[in-house]
mmCIF file of C-alpha atoms in Angstrom:
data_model
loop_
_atom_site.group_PDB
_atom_site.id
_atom_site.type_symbol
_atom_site.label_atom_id
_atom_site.label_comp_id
_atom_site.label_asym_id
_atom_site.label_seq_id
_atom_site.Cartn_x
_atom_site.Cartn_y
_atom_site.Cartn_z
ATOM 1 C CA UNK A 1 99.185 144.001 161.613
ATOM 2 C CA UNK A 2 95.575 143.110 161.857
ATOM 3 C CA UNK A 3 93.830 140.418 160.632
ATOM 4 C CA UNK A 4 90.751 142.497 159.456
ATOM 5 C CA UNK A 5 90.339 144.747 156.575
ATOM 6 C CA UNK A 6 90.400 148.866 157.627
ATOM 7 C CA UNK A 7 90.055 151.994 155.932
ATOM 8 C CA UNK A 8 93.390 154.550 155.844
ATOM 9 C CA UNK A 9 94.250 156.723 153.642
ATOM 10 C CA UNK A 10 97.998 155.942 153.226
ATOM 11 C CA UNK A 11 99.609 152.475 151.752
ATOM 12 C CA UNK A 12 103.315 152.371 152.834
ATOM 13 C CA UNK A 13 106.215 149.941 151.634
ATOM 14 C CA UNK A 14 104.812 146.582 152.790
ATOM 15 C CA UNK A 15 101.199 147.487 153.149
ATOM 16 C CA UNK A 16 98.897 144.639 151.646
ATOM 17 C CA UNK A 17 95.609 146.568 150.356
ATOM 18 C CA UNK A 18 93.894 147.950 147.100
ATOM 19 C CA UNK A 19 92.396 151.315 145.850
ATOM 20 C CA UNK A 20 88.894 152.340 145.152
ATOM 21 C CA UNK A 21 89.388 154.333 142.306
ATOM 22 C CA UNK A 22 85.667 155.046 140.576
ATOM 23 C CA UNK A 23 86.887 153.867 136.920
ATOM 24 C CA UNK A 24 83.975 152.561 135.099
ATOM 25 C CA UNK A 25 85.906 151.316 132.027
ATOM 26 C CA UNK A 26 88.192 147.991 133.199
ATOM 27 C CA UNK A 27 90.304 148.696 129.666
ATOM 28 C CA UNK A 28 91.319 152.303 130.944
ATOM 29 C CA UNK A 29 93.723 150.514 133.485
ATOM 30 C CA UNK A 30 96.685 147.922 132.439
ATOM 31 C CA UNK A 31 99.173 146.091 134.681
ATOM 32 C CA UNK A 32 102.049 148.040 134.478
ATOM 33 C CA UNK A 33 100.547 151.278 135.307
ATOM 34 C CA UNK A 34 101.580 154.067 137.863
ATOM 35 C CA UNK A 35 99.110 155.017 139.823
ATOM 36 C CA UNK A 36 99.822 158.651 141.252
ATOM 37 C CA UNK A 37 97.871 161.406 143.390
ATOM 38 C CA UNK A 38 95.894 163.942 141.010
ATOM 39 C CA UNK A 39 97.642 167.242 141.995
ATOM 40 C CA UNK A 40 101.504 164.975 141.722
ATOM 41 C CA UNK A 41 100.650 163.660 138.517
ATOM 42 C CA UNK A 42 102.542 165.982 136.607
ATOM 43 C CA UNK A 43 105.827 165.442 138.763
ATOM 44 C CA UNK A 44 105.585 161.697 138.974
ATOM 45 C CA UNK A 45 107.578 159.704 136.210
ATOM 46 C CA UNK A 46 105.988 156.546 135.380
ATOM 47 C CA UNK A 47 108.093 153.452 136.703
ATOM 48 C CA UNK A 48 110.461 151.994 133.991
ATOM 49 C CA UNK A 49 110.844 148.305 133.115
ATOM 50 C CA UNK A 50 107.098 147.849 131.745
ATOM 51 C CA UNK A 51 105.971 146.514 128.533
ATOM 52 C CA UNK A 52 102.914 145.664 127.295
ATOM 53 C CA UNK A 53 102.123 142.552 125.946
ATOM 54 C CA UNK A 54 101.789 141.922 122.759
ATOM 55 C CA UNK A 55 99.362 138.205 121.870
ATOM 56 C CA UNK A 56 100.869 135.886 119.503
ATOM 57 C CA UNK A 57 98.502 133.673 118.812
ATOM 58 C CA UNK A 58 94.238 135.011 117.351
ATOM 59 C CA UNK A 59 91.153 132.518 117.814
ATOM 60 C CA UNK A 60 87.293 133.036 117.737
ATOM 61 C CA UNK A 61 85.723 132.700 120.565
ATOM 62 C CA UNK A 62 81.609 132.264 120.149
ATOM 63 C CA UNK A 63 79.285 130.880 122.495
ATOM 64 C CA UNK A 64 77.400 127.544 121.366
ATOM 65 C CA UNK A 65 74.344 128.677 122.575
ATOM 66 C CA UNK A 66 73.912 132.215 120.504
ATOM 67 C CA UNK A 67 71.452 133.686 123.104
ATOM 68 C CA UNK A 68 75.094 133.717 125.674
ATOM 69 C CA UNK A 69 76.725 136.777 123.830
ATOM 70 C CA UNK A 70 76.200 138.855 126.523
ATOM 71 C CA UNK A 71 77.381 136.248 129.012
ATOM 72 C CA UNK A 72 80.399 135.804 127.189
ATOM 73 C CA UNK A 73 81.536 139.579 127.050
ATOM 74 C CA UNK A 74 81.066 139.676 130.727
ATOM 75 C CA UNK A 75 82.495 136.516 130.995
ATOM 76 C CA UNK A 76 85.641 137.792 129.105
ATOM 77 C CA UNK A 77 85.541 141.320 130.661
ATOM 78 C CA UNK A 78 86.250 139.547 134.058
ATOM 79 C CA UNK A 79 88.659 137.570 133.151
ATOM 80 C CA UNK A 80 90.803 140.839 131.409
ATOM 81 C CA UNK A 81 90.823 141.919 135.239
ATOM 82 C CA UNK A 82 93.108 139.177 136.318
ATOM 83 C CA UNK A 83 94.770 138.673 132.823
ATOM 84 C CA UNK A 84 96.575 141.524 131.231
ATOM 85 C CA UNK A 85 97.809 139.618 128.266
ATOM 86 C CA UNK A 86 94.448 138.520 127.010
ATOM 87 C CA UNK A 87 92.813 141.286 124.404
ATOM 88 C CA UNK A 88 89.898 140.613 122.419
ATOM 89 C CA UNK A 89 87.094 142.669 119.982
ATOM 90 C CA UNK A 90 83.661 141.787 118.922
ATOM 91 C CA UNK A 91 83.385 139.489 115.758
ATOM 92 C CA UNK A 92 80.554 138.149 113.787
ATOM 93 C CA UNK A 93 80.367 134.584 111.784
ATOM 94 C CA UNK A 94 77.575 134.267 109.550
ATOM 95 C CA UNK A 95 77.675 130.379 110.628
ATOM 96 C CA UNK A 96 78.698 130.750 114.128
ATOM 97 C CA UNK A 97 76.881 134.151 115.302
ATOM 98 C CA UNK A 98 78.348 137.034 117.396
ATOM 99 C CA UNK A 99 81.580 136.074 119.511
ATOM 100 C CA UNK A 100 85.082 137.734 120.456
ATOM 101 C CA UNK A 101 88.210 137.755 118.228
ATOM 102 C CA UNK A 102 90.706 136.842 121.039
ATOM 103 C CA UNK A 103 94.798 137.725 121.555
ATOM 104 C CA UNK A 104 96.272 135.179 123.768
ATOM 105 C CA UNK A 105 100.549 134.303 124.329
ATOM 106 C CA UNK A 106 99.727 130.342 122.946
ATOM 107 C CA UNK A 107 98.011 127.836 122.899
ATOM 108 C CA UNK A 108 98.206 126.867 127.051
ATOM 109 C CA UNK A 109 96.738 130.112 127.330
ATOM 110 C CA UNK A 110 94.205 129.638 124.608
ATOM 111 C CA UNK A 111 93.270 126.042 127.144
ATOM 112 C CA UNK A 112 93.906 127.886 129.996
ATOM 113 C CA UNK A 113 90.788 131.110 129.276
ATOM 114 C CA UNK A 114 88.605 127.879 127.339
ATOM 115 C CA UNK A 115 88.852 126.140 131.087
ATOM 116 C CA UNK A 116 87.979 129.372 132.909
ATOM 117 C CA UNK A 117 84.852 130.084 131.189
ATOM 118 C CA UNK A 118 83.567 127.057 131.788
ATOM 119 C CA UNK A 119 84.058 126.428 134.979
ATOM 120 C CA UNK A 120 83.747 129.974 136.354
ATOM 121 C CA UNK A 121 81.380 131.038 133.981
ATOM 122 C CA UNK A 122 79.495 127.936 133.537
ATOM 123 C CA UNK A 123 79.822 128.608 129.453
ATOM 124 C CA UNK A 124 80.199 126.339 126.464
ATOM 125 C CA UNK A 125 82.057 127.946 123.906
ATOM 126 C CA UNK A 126 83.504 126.776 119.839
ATOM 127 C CA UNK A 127 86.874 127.829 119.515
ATOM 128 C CA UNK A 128 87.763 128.496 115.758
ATOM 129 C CA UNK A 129 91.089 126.859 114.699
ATOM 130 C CA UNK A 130 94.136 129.497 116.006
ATOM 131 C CA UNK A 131 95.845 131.627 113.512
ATOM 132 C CA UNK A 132 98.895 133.547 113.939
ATOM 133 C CA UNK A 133 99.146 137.916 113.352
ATOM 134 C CA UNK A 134 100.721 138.404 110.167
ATOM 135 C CA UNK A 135 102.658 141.422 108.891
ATOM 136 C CA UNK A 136 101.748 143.087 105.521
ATOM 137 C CA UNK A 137 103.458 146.199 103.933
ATOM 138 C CA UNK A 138 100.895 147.576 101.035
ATOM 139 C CA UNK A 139 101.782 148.980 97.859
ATOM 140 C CA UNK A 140 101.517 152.579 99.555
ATOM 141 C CA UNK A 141 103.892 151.861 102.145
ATOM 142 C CA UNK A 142 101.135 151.652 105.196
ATOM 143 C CA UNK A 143 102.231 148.355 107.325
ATOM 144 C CA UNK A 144 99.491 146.394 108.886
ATOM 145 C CA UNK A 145 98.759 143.775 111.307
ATOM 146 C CA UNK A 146 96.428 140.874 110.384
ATOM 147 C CA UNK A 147 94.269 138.935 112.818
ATOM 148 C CA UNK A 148 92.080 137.364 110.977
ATOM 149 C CA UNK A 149 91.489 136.267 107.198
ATOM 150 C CA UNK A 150 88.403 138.965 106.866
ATOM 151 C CA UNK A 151 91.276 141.517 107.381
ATOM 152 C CA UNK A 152 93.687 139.890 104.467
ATOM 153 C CA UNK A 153 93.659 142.661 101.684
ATOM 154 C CA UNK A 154 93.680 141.979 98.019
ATOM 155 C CA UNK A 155 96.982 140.445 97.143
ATOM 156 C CA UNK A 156 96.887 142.711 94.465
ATOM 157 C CA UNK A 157 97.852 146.046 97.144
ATOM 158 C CA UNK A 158 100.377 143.647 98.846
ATOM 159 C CA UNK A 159 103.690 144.364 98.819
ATOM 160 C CA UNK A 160 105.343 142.151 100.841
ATOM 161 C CA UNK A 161 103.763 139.659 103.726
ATOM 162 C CA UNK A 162 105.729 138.685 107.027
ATOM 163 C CA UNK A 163 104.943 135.433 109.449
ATOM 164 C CA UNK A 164 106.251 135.016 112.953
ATOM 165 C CA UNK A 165 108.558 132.201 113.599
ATOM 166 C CA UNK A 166 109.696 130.968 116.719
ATOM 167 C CA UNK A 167 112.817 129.437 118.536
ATOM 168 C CA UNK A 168 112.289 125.934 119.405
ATOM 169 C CA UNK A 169 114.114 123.730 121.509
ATOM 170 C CA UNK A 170 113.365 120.092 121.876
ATOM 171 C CA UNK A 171 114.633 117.540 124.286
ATOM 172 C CA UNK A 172 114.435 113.576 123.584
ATOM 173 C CA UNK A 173 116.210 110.327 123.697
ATOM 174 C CA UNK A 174 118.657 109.702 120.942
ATOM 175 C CA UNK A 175 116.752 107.119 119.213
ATOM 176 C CA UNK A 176 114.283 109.232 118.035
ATOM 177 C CA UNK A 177 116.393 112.146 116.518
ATOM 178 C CA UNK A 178 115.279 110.541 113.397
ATOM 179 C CA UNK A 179 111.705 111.115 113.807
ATOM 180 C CA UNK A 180 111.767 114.669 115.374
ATOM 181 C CA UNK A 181 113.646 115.903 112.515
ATOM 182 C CA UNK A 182 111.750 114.764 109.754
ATOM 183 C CA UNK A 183 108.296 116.229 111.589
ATOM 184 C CA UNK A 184 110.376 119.483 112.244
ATOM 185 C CA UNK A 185 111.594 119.619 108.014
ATOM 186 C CA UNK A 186 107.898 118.817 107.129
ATOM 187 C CA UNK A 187 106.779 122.060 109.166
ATOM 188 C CA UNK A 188 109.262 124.247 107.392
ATOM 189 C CA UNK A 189 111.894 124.376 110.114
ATOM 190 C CA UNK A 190 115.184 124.985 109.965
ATOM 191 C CA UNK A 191 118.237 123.232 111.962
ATOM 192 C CA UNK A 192 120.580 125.564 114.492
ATOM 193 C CA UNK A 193 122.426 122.493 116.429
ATOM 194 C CA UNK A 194 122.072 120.020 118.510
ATOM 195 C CA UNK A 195 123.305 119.506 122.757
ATOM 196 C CA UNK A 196 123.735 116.036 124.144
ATOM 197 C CA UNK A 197 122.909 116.203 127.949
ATOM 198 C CA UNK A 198 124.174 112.770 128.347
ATOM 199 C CA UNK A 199 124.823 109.683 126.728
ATOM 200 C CA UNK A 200 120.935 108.681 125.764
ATOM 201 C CA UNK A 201 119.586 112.606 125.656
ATOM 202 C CA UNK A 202 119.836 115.423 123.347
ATOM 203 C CA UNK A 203 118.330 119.053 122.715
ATOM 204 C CA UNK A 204 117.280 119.642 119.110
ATOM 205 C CA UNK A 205 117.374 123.338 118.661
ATOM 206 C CA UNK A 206 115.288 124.977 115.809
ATOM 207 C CA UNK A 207 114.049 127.634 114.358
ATOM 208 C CA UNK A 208 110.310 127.081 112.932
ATOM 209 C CA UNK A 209 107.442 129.238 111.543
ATOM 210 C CA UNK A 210 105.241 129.930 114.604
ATOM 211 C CA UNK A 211 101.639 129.118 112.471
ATOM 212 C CA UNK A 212 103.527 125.223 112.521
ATOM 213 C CA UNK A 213 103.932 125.200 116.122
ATOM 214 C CA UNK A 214 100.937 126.164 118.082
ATOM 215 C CA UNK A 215 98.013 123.980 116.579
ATOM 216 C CA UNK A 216 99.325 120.060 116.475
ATOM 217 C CA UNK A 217 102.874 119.935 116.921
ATOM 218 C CA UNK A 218 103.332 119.213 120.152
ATOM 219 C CA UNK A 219 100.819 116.085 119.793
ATOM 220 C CA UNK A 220 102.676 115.233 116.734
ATOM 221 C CA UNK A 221 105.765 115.607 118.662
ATOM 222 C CA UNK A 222 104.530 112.982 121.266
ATOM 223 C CA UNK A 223 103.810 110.577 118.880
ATOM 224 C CA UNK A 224 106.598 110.496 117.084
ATOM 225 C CA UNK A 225 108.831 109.803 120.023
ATOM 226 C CA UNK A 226 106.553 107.438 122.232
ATOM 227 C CA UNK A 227 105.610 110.353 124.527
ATOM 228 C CA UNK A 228 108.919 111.122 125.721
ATOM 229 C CA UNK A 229 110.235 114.444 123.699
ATOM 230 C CA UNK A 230 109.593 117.840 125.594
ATOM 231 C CA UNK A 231 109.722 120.818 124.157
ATOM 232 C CA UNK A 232 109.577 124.772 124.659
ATOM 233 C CA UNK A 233 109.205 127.411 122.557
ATOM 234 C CA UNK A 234 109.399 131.944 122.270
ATOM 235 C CA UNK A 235 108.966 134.565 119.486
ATOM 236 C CA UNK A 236 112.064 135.308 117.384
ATOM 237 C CA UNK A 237 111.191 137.450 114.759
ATOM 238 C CA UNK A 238 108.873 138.358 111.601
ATOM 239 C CA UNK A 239 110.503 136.754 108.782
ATOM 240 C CA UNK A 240 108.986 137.334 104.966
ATOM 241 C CA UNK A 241 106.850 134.561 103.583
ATOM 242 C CA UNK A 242 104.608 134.017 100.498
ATOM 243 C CA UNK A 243 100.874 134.317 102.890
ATOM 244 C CA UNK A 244 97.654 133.510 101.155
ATOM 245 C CA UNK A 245 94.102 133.388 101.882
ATOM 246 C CA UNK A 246 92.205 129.915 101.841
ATOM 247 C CA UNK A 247 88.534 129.972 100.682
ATOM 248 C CA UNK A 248 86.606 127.551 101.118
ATOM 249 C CA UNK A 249 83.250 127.238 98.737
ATOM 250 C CA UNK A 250 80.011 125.115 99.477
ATOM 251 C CA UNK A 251 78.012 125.451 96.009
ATOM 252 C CA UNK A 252 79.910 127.840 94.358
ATOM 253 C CA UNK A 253 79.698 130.420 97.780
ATOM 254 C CA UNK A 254 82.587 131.315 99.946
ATOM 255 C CA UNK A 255 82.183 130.246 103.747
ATOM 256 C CA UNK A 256 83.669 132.987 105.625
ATOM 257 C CA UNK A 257 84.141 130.855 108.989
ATOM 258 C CA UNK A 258 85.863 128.661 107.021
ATOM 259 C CA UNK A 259 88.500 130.609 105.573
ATOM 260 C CA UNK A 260 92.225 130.650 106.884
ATOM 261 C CA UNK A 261 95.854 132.225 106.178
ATOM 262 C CA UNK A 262 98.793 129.981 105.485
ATOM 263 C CA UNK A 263 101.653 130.073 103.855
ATOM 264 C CA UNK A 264 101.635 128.643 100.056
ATOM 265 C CA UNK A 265 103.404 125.618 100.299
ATOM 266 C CA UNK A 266 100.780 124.354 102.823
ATOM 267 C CA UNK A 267 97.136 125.820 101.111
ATOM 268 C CA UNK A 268 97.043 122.200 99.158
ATOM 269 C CA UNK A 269 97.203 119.803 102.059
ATOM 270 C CA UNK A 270 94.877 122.056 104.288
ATOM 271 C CA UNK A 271 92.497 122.640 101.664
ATOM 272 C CA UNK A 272 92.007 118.972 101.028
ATOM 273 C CA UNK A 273 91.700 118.152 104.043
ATOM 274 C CA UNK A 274 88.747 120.638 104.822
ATOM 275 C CA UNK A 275 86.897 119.779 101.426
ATOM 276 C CA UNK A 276 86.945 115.730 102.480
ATOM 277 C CA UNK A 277 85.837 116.544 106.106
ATOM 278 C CA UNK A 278 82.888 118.516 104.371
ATOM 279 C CA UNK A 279 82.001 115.564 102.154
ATOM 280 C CA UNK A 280 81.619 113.053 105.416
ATOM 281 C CA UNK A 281 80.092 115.589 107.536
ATOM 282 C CA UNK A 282 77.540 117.819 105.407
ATOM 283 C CA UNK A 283 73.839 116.377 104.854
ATOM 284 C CA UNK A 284 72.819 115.488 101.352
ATOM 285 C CA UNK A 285 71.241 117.871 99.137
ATOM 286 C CA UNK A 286 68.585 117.570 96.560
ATOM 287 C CA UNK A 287 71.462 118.202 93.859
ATOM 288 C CA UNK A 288 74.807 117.396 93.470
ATOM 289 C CA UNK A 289 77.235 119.834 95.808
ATOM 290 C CA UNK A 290 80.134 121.240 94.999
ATOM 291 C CA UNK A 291 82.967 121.435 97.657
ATOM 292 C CA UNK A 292 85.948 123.297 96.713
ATOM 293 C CA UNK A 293 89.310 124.611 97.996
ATOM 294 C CA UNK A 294 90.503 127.933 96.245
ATOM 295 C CA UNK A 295 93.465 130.588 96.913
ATOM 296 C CA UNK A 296 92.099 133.535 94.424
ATOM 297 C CA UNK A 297 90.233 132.216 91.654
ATOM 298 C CA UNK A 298 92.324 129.095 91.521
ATOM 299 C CA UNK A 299 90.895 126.161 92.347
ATOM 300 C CA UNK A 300 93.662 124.048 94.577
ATOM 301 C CA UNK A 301 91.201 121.298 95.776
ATOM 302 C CA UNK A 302 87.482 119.735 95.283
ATOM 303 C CA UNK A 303 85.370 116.981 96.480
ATOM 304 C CA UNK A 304 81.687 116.212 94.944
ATOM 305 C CA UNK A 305 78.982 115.468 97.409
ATOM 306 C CA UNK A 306 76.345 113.375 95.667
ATOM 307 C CA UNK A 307 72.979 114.220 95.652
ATOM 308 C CA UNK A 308 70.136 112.533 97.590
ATOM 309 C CA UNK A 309 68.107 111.036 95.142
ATOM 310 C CA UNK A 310 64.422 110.344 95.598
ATOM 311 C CA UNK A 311 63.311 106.918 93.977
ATOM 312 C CA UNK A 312 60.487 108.380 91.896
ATOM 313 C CA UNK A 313 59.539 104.923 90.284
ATOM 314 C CA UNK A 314 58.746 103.625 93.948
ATOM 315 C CA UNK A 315 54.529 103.644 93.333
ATOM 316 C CA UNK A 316 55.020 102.304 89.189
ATOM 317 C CA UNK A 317 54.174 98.531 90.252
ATOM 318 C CA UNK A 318 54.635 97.847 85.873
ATOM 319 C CA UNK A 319 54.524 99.564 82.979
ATOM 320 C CA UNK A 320 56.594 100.235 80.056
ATOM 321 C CA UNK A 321 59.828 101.429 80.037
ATOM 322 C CA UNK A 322 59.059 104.721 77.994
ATOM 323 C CA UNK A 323 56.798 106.228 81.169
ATOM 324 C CA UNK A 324 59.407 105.136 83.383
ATOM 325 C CA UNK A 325 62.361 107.101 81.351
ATOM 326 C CA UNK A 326 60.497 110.035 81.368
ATOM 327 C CA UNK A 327 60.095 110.176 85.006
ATOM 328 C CA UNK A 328 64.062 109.664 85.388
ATOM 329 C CA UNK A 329 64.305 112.609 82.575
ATOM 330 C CA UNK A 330 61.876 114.962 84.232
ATOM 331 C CA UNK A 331 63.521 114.035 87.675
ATOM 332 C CA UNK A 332 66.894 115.011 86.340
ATOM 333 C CA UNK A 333 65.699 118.014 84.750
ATOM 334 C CA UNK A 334 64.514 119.104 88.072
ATOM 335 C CA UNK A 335 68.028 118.887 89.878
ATOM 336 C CA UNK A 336 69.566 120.203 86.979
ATOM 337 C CA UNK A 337 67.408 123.797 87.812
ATOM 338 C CA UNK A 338 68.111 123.296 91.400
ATOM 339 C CA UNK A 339 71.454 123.278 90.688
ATOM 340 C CA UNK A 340 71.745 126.521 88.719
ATOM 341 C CA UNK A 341 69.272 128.074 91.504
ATOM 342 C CA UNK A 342 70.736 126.587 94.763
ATOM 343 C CA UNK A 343 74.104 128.186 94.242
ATOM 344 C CA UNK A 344 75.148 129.755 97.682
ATOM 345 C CA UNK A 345 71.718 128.682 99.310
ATOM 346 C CA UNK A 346 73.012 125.339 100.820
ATOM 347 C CA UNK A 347 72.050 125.926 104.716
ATOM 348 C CA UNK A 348 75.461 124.353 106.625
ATOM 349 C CA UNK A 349 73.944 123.254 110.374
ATOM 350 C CA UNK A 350 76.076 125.330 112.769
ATOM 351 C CA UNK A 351 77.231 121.219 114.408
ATOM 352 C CA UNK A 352 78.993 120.673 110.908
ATOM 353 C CA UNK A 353 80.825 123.888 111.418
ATOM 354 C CA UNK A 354 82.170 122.580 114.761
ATOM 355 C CA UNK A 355 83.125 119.078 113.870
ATOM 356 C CA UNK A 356 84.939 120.607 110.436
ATOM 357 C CA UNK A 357 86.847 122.989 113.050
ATOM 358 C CA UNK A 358 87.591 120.143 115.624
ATOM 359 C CA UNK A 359 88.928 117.753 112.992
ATOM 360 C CA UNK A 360 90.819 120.272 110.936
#
C-alpha cells in the first residue's frame, strides 16, 4: 500500500483506483455498468442485481438569470457524474426562458440538487412547482409516460389515465390521530391500519396518491400535530385516476408555465388559488384583465383584475358637466378597444411568475 497515486495496468480485489477510459459522452456510462476488456467483451456476462432508476417526481429547472443556460447544463452535467438517479432534457418556458425538465426520487432530492447548484455552482435557479409522471393508454393502444403538461394529449385520444400512489406510514402521539387523518382523507388517502408502539405512540399506515405527498404534506403534517408526527414514504403502484390538464388564462391567452396536471376532484381548489395569487401579484393594466382557471373549454375559476384608470378630468379646474361626460365616454371607449385588442398581449414580468410558483 502506498500513499501516492501510481500507474498499473491491473486493479485486483481490494485495489482502490479508477479507469481512464476516453468516453466523451458522460450519459454513455450508468452506475450499474460492467466494465470489461475489448477482446472479453463478448464472453463477459454483465453482473446481475442492477436496476436502473426510474425518477418519481418532474420539476423545471431554469436559471434566474437567462444568460446562465449554459452554466446550468454544465452545472447539471456534473452533477449526473456523481448522481445516477437524476435525468433531465432541455425545456423552454415562454415566461421563464430555456432550462432543464428534471427526474429526481422526491422532493429531498429535488432540495438536495437546488442546494448543490448553488453552492457548487454558485447558481440561482426557479424551480417550477413538482409534478408527478403519469400513465396514459391512447385510443390506439400506444401507452405513454407524461412529464410535463405540454406532453398531456387531447383527452379526446385518451383512453384511460394512471397516477402513482405511494405507501405511507406515519408515526405520532395519540392525541393527534384526529388531525392526521382528516389531512390524510382530504388528500385522497385511503386507511390500511394502524400500530401502537406504546401507550402514547402510534403508526398510521396509508396508502395515498403520490401528486398529494411530495409538494406540502409533510409541512401540513407538522402543523397539524405540533411538529411531532414523522413520516416516510415509497412507490406502490400506478393506480387509474380521472387526470386533467389545468390552464391557466391571462386575457383570454393560455400561460403555458402556468399550466399543471391533477386529478379532477382537486382542478377547483388549485385553480382558485392560482387565479387570486394573479390578482394580488400582476401590475394593473390599462383595461380590465381577465384571470381565469379552465380544464378544456370549461371555465372552473375567475378573478377580475381592475383596470388602472387615468383621472382624465385632473387639468378641467370647472366647466359643465356635458364636457366632462364626454371625456369619461371617450375614456371608456378607449379601454373598451384595448380590451378587444390586448387579448393575449398582457406582458407577465418573469418576478410574478416566481412568486405565483412559490405561493402556489
Amino acid at each position: 500500500m502506498k500513499p501516492n497515486h501510481i500507474t498499473t495496468g491491473v486493479m485486483q480485489a481490494g485495489d482502490i483506483g479508477y479507469l481512464v477510459t476516453g468516453l466523451k459522452d458522460i450519459s454513455s456510462v450508468r452506475v450499474g455498468d460492467t466494465v470489461a476488456a475489448f477482446d472479453q467483451a463478448h464472453r463477459i456476462e454483465p453482473l446481475p442485481g442492477y436496476k436502473e432508476v426510474r425518477p418519481m417526481v418532474y420539476a423545471g429547472i431554469f436559471p434566474v438569470d437567462g444568460g446562465e443556460y449554459e452554466k446550468l447544463r454544465d452545472g447539471i452535467l456534473k452533477l449526473k457524474l456523481s448522481d445516477a438517479s437524476l435525468t433531465f432534457e432541455p425545456e423552454h418556458s415562454s415566461a421563464l426562458g430555456f432550462g432543464f425538465r428534471c427526474g429526481l426520487l422526491g422532493m429531498l432530492h429535488l432540495e438536495i440538487v437546488q442546494e448543490r447548484l448553488r453552492r457548487e455552482f454558485d447558481m440561482e435557479v426557479v424551480v417550477t412547482t413538482p409534478s408527478v409522471g403519469y400513465e396514459v393508454v391512447l385510443t390506439d393502444g400506444e401507452k405513454i409516460l407524461i412529464k410535463a403538461p405540454a406532453d398531456f394529449p387531447d383527452p379526446s385520444r385518451i383512453r384511460e389515465a394512471f397516477e402513482p400512489w405511494a405507501k405511507v406510514d406515519i408515526v405520532c402521539p395519540k392525541e393527534y390521530l384526529g388531525n392526521v387523518m382528516a389531512l390524510v382523507q382530504d388528500r385522497r388517502g385511503s386507511y390500511v391500519t394502524t400500530e401502537y408502539l406504546d401507550v402514547s405512540r402510534a403508526i398510521l399506515h396509508y396508502t395515498l396518491p403520490l401528486a398529494s405527498v411530495i409538494v406540502d404534506f409533510y409541512d401540513k403534517l407538522k402543523g397539524v400535530t405540533a411538529g411531532y408526527a414523522s413520516m416516510n414514504y415509497e412507490f406502490l403502484d400506478y393506480q387509474l385516476a380521472q387526470i386533467v390538464r389545468l390552464d391557466i388564462l391571462v386575457a383570454e391567452e393560455s400561460v403555458e408555465a402556468l399550466a399543471t396536471l391533477l386529478h379532477e376532484s382537486e382542478a377547483y381548489r388549485r385553480g382558485k388559488e392560482i387565479v387570486e395569487t394573479l390578482k394580488e401579484e400582476l401590475p394593473k393594466q390599462q383595461f380590465v384583465l381577465k384571470l381565469q382557471a379552465c380544464v378544456g373549454s370549461k371555465i372552473i375559476a375567475s378573478e377580475r383584475l381592475s383596470a388602472y384608470r387615468k383621472d382624465v378630468l385632473a387639468k378641467m379646474s370647472g366647466g359643465d358637466y356635458t364636457r366632462k361626460s364626454k371625456l369619461l365616454q371617450k375614456q371608456k371607449k378607449g379601454k373598451q378597444r384595448m380590451l378587444e385588442h390586448g387579448k393575449g398581449a398582457v406582458d407577465i414580468p418573469p418576478e410574478t411568475f416566481i412568486k405565483v410558483l412559490r405561493r402556489n
